[in-house]
Short mmCIF file of C-alpha atoms in Angstrom, two decimals:
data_model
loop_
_atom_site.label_atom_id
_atom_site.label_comp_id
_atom_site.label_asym_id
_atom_site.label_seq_id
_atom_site.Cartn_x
_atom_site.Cartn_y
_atom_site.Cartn_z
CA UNK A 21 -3.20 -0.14 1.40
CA UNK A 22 -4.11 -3.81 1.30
CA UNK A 23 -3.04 -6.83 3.30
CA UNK A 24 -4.34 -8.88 6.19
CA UNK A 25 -5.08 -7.60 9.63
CA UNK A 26 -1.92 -7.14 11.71
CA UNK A 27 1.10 -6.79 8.67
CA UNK A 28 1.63 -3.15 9.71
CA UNK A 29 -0.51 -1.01 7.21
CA UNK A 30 -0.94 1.37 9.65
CA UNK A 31 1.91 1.51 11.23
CA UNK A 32 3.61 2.15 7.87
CA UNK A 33 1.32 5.16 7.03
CA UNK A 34 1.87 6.51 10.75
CA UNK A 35 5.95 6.23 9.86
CA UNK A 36 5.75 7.66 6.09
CA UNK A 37 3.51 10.71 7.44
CA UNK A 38 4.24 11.46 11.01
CA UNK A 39 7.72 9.58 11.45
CA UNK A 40 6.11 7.68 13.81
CA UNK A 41 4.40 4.62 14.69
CA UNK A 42 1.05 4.97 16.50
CA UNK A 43 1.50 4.60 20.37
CA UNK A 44 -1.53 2.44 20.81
CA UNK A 45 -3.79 1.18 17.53
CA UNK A 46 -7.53 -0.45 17.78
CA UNK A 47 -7.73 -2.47 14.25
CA UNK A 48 -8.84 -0.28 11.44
CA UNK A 49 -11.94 -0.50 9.67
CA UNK A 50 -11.04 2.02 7.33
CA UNK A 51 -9.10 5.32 7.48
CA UNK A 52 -7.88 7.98 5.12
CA UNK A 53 -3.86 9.97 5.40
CA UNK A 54 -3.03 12.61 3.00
CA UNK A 55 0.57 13.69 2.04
CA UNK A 56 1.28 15.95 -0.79
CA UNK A 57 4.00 14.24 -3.17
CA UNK A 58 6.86 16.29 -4.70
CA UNK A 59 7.14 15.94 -8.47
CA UNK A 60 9.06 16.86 -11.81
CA UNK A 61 6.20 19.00 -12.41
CA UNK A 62 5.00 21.01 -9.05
CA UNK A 63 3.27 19.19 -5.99
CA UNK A 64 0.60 16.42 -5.93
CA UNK A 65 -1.58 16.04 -2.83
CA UNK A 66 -2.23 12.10 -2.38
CA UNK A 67 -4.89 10.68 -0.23
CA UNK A 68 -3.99 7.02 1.40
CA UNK A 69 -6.62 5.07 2.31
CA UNK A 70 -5.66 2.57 5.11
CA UNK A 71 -8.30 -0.39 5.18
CA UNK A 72 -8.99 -2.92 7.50
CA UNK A 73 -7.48 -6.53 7.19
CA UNK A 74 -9.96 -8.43 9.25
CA UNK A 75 -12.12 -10.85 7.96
CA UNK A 76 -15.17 -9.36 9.43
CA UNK A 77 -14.89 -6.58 6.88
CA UNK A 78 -13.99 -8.27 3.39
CA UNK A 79 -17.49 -7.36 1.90
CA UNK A 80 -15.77 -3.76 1.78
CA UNK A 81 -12.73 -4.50 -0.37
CA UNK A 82 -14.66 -4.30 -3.72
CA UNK A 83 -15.75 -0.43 -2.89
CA UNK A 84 -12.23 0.02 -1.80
CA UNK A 85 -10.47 -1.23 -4.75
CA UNK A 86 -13.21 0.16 -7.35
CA UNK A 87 -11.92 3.83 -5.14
CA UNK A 88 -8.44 3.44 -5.89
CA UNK A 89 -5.79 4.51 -8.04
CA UNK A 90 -3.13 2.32 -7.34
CA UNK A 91 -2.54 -0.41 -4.85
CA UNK A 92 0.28 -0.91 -2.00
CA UNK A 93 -0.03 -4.79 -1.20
CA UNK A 94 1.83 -5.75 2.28
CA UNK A 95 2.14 -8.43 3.81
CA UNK A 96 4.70 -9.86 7.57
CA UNK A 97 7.75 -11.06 6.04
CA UNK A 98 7.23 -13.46 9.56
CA UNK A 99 3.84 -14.66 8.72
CA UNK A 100 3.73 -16.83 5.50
CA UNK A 101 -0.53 -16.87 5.74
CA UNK A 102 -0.40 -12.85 5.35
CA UNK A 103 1.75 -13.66 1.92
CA UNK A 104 -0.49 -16.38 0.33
CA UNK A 105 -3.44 -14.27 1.56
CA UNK A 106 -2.62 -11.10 -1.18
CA UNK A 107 -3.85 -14.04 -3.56
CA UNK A 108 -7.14 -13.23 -3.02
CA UNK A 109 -6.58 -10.10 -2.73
CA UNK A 110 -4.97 -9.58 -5.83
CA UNK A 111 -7.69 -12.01 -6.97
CA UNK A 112 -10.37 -9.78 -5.90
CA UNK A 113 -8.51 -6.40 -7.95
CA UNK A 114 -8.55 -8.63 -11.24
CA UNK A 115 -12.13 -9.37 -10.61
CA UNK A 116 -12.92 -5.79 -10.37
CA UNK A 117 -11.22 -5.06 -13.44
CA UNK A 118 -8.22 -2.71 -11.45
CA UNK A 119 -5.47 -4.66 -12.79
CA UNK A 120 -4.12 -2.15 -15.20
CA UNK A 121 -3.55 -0.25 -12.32
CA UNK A 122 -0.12 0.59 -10.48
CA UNK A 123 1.04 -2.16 -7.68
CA UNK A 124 3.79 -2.14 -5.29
CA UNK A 125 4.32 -4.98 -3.24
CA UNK A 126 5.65 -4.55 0.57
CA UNK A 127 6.92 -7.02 2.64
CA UNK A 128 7.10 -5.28 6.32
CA UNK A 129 8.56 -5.92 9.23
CA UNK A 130 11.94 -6.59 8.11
CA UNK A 131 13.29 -5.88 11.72
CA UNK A 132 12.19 -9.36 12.66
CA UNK A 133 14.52 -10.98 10.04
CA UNK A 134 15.24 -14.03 12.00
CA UNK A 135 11.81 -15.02 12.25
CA UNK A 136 11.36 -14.68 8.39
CA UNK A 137 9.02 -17.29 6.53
CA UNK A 138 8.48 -15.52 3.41
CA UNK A 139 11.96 -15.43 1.30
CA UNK A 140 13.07 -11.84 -0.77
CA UNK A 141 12.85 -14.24 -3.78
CA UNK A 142 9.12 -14.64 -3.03
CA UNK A 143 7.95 -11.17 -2.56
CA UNK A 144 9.75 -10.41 -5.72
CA UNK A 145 8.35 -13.38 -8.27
CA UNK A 146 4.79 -11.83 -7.06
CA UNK A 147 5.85 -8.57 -7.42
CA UNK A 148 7.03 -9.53 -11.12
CA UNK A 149 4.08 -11.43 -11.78
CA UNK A 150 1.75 -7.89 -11.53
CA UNK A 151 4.33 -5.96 -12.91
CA UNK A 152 4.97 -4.23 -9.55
CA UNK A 153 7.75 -3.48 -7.60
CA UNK A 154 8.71 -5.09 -4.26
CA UNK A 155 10.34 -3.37 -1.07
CA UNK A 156 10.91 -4.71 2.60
CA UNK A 157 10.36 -2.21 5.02
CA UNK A 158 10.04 -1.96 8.83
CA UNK A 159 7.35 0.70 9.96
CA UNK A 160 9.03 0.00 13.62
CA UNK A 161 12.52 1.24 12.61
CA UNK A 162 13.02 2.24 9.05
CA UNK A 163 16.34 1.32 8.77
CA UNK A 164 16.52 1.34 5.32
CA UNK A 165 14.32 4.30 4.35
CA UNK A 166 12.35 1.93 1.92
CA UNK A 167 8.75 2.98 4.02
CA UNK A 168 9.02 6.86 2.18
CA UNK A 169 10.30 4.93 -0.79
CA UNK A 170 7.05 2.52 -1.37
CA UNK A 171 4.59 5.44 -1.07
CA UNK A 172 6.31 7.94 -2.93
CA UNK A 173 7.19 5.27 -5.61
CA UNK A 174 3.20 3.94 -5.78
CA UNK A 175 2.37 8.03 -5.57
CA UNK A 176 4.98 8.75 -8.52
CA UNK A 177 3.33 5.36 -10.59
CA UNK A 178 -0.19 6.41 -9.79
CA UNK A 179 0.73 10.05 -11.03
CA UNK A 180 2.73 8.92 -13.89
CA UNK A 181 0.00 6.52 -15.37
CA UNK A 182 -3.02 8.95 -14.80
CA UNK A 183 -1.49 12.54 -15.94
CA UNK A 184 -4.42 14.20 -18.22
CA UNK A 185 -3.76 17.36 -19.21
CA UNK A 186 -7.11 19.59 -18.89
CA UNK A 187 -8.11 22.64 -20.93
CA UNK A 188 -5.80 25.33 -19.04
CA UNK A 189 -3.22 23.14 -19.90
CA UNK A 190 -2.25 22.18 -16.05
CA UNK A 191 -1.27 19.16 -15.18
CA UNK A 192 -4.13 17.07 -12.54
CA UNK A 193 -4.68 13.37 -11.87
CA UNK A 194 -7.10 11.40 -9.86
CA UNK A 195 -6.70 10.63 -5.96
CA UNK A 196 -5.03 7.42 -4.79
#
């Protein structure tokens, strides 16, 4: 989970595995969820790691994305400098050579519609542009279910793109 301080990274995790949002949250520095993913061929267990989105801790993004799998980019549909922020971000993921890996792109808190200043149209031209997928969520209300959606979609990509088969002939793949 990448994205600027404040977007709702946490929040999202809380909803996808407790069904919750946390009651009170002190910004993350960095923090790890597991979930165990149902799949075509038997159960998966997934480990999330949540990172922090303050500046004070951007020296630690190039451990976290040389750790990961796959990426879930989110940015506040209401706060335009969290969107053109994933730039360097995504910047950052090219530099450290993780681009081949599986993206999906989250615009969150869709519950504040009204005060929107990123467009759909935006979050999916970046989306396109890494070959990821885009979905608006709301880790306040999930409305529209799409918070399970983006981590069992990223889960299903990561698992997808990184099935090895070893010498008992069971299926394994790497942590997210």
């Amino acid at each position: 989970m990448l994205g600027k301080g404040a977007v709702g990274k946490t929040s999202l995790i809380f909803r996808f595995v407790h069904n919750r949002i946390p009651k009170e949250h002190d910004p993350t520095v960095e923090d790890f969820y597991h979930f165990n993913l149902k799949t075509k061929s038997g159960e998966r267990e997934i480990h999330i790691l949540d990172t922090a989105g303050e500046e004070d801790y951007q020296d630690m993004l190039d451990k976290w994305i040389s750790q990961a799998s796959g990426f879930i980019l989110v940015f506040a549909i209401n706060d335009l400098e969290t969107f053109t922020s994933l730039k360097k971000v995504i910047k950052r993921i090219k530099e450290n050579e993780a681009d081949n890996l599986p993206f999906v792109v989250v615009g969150n808190k869709c519950d504040l519609g009204l005060k929107r200043e990123v467009t759909i149209q935006q979050g999916e031209e970046l989306a396109k542009s890494l070959g990821a997928k885009y979905l608006e969520t709301s880790a306040l209300t999930d409305s529209n279910g799409n918070v399970k959606v983006a981590f069992e979609l990223c889960g299903n990509m990561i698992i997808n793109k990184t099935r090895k088969i070893d010498d008992d002939g069971k299926c394994c793949c790497p942590i997210f």
